[in-house]
mmCIF file with all atom_site columns, C-alpha atoms in Angstrom:
data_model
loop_
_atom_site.group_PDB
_atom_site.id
_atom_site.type_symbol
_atom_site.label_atom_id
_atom_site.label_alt_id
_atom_site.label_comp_id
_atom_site.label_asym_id
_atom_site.label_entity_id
_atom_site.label_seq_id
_atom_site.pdbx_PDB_ins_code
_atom_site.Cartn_x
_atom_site.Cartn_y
_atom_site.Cartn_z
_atom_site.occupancy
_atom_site.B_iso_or_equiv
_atom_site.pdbx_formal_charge
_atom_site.auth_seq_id
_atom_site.auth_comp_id
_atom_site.auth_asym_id
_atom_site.auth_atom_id
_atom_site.pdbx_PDB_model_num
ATOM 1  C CA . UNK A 1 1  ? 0.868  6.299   6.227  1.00 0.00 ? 1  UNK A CA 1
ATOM 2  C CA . UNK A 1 2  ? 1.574  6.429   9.641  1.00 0.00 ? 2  UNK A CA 1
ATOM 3  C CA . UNK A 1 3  ? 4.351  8.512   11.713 1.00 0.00 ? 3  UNK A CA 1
ATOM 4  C CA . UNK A 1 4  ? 7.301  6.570   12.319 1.00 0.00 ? 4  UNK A CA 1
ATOM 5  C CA . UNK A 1 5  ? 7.292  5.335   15.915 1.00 0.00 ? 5  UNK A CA 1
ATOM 6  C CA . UNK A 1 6  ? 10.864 4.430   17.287 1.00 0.00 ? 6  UNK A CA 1
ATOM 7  C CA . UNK A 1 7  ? 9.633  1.904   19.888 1.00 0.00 ? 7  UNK A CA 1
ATOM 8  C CA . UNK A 1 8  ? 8.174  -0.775  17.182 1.00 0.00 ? 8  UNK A CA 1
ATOM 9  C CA . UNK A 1 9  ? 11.578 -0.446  15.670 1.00 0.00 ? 9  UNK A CA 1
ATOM 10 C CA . UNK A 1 10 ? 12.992 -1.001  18.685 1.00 0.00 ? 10 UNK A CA 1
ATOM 11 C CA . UNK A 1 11 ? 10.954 -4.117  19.166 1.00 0.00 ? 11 UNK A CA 1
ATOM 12 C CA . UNK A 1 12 ? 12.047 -5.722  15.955 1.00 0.00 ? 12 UNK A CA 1
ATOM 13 C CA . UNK A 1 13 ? 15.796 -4.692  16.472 1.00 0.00 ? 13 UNK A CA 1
ATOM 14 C CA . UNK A 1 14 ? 15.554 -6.448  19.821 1.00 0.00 ? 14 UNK A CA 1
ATOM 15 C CA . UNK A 1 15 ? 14.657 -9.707  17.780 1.00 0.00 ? 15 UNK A CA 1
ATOM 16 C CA . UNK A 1 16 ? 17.507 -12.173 17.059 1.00 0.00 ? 16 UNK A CA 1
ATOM 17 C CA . UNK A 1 17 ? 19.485 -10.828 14.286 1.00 0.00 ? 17 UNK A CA 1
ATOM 18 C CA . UNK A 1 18 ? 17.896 -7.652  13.767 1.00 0.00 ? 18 UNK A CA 1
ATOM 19 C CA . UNK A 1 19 ? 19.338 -4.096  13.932 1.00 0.00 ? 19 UNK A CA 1
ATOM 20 C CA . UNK A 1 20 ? 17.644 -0.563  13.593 1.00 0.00 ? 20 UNK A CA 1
ATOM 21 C CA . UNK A 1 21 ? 18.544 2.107   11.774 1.00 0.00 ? 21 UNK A CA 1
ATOM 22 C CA . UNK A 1 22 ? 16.422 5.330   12.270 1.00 0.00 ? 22 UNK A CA 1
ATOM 23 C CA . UNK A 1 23 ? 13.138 4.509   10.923 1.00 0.00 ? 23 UNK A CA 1
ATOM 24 C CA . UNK A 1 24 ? 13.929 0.662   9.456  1.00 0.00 ? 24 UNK A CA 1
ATOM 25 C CA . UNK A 1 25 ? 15.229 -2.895  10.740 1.00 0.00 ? 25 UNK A CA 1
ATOM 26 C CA . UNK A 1 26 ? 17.093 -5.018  8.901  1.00 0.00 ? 26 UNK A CA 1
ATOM 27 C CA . UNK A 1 27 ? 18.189 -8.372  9.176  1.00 0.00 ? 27 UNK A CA 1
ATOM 28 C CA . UNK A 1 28 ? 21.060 -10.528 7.616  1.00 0.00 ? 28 UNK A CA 1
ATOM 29 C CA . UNK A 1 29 ? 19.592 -14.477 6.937  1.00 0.00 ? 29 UNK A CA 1
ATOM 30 C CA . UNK A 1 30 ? 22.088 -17.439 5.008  1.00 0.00 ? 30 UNK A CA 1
ATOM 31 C CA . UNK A 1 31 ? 20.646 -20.837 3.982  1.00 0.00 ? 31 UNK A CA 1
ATOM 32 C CA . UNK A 1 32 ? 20.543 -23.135 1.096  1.00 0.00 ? 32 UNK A CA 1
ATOM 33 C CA . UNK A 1 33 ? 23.449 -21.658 -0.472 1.00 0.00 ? 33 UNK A CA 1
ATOM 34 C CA . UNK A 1 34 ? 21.183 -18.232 -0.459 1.00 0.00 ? 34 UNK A CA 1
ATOM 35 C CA . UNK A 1 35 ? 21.901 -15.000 1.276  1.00 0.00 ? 35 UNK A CA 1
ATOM 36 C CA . UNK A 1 36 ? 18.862 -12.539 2.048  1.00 0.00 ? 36 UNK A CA 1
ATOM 37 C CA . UNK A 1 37 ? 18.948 -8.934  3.362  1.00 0.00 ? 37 UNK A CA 1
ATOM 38 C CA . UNK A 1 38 ? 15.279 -8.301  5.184  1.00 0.00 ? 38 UNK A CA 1
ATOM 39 C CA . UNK A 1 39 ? 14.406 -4.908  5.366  1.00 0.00 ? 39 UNK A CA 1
ATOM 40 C CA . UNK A 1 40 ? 11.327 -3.551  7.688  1.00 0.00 ? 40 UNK A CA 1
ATOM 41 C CA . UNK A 1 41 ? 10.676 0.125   6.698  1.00 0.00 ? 41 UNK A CA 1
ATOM 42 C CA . UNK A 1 42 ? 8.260  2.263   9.468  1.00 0.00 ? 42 UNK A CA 1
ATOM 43 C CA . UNK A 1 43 ? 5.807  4.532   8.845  1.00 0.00 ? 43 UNK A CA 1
ATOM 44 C CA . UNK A 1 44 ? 5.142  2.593   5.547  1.00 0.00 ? 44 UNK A CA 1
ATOM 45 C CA . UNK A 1 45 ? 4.569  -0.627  7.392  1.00 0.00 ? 45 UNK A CA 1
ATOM 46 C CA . UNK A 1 46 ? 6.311  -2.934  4.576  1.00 0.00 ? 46 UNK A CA 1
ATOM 47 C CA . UNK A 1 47 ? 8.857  -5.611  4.514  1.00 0.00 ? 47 UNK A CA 1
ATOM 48 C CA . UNK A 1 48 ? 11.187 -5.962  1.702  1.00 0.00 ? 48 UNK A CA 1
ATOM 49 C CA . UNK A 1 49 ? 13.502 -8.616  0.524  1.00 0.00 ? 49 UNK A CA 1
ATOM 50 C CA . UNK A 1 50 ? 17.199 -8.263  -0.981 1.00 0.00 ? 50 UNK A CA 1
ATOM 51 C CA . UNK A 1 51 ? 18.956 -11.068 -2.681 1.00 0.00 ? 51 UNK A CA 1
ATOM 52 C CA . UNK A 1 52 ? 22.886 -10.999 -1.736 1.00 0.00 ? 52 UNK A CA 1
ATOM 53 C CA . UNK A 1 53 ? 25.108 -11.950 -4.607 1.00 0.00 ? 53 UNK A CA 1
ATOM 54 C CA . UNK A 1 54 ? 28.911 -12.701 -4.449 1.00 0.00 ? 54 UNK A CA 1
ATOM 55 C CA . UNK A 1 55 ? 30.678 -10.811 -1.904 1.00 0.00 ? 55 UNK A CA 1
ATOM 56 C CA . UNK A 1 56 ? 27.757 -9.073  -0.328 1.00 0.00 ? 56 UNK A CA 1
ATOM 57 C CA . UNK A 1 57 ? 28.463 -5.895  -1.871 1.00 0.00 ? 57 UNK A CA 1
ATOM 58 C CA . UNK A 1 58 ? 25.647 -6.564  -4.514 1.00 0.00 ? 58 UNK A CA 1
ATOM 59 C CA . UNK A 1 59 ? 21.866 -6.995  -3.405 1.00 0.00 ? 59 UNK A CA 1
ATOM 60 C CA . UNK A 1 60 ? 19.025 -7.044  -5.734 1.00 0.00 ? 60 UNK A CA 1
ATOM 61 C CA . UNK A 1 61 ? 15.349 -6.501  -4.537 1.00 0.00 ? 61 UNK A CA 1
ATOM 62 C CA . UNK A 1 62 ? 12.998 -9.590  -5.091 1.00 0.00 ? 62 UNK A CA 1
ATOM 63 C CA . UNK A 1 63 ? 9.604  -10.934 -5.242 1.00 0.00 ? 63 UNK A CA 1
ATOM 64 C CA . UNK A 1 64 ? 8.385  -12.542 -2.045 1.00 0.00 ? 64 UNK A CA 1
ATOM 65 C CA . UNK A 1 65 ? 7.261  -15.133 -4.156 1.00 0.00 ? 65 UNK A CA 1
ATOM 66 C CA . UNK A 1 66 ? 11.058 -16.056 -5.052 1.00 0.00 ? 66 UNK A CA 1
ATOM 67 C CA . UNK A 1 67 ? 11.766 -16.144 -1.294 1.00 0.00 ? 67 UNK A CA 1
ATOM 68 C CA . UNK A 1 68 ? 11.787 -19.055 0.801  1.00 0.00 ? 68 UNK A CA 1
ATOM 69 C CA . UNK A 1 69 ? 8.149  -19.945 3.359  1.00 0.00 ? 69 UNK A CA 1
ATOM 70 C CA . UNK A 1 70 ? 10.403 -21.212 6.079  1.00 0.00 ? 70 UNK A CA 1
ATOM 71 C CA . UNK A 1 71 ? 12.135 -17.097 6.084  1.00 0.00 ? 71 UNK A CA 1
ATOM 72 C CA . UNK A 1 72 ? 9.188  -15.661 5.250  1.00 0.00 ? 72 UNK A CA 1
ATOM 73 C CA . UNK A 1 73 ? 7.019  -17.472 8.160  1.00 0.00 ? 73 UNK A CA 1
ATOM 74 C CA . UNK A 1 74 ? 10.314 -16.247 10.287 1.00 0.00 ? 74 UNK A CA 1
ATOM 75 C CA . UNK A 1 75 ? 10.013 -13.219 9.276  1.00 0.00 ? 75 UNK A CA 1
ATOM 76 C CA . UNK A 1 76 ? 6.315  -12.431 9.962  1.00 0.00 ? 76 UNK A CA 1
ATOM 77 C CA . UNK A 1 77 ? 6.764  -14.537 13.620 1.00 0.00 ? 77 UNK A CA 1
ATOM 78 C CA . UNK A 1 78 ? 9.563  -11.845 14.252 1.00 0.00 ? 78 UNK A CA 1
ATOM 79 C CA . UNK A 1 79 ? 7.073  -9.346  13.665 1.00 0.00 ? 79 UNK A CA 1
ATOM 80 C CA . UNK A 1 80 ? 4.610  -10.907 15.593 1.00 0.00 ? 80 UNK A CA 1
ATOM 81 C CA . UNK A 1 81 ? 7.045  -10.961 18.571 1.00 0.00 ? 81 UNK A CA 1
ATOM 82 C CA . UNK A 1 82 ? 7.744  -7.209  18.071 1.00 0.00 ? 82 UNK A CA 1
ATOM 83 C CA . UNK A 1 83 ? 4.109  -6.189  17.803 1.00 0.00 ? 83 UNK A CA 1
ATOM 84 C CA . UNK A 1 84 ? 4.071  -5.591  14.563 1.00 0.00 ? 84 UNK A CA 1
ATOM 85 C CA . UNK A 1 85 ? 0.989  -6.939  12.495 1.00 0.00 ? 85 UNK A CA 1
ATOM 86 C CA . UNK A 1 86 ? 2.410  -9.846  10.463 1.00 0.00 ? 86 UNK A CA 1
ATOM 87 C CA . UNK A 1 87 ? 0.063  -9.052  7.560  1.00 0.00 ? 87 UNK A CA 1
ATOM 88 C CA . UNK A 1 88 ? 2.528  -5.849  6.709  1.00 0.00 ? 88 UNK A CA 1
ATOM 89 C CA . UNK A 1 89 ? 5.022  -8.828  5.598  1.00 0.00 ? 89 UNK A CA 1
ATOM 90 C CA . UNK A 1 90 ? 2.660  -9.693  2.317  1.00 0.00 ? 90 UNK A CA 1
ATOM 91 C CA . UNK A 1 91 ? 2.235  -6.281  1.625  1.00 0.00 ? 91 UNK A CA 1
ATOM 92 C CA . UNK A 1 92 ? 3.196  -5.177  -1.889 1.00 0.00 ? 92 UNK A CA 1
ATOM 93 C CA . UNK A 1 93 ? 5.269  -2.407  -1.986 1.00 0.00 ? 93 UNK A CA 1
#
């Protein structure tokens, strides 16, 4: 693992959507009746997915296999954007 750097945080939080918080980015998506929490997490260089239930107050960690190609491709082009190596998206945690 690396050390965390604040600038590639930065980066992604300067992405549509996305906000930083210390060391991670997170961003809120909605589609097909879904709701998704995306979570980058620096110096571990991994990306993980939350499933929103109900109100919001309720998110579940899932699979990326359970998760949508057209949010994961956006995922991995905001990553791209940022600098970030889109191959950290795929990465099992």
């Amino acid at each position: 693992m690396a050390d965390a750097d604040p600038n590639v945080v930065a980066a992604l939080a300067s992405q549509d959507g996305w906000q930083s918080e210390g060391y991670a980015a997170r961003v809120h998506y909605r589609g097909a009746g879904d709701h998704y929490s995306v979570e980058y997490y620096d110096p571990s260089e991994c990306v993980i997915y939350w499933k929103v239930k109900g109100d919001g107050e309720v998110a579940v960690p899932v699979g990326r296999e359970t998760v949508p190609d057209p949010l994961r491709e956006r995922v991995r082009l905001d990553l791209r954007e940022a600098g970030i190596d889109p191959d950290v998206e795929a990465r099992v945690v």
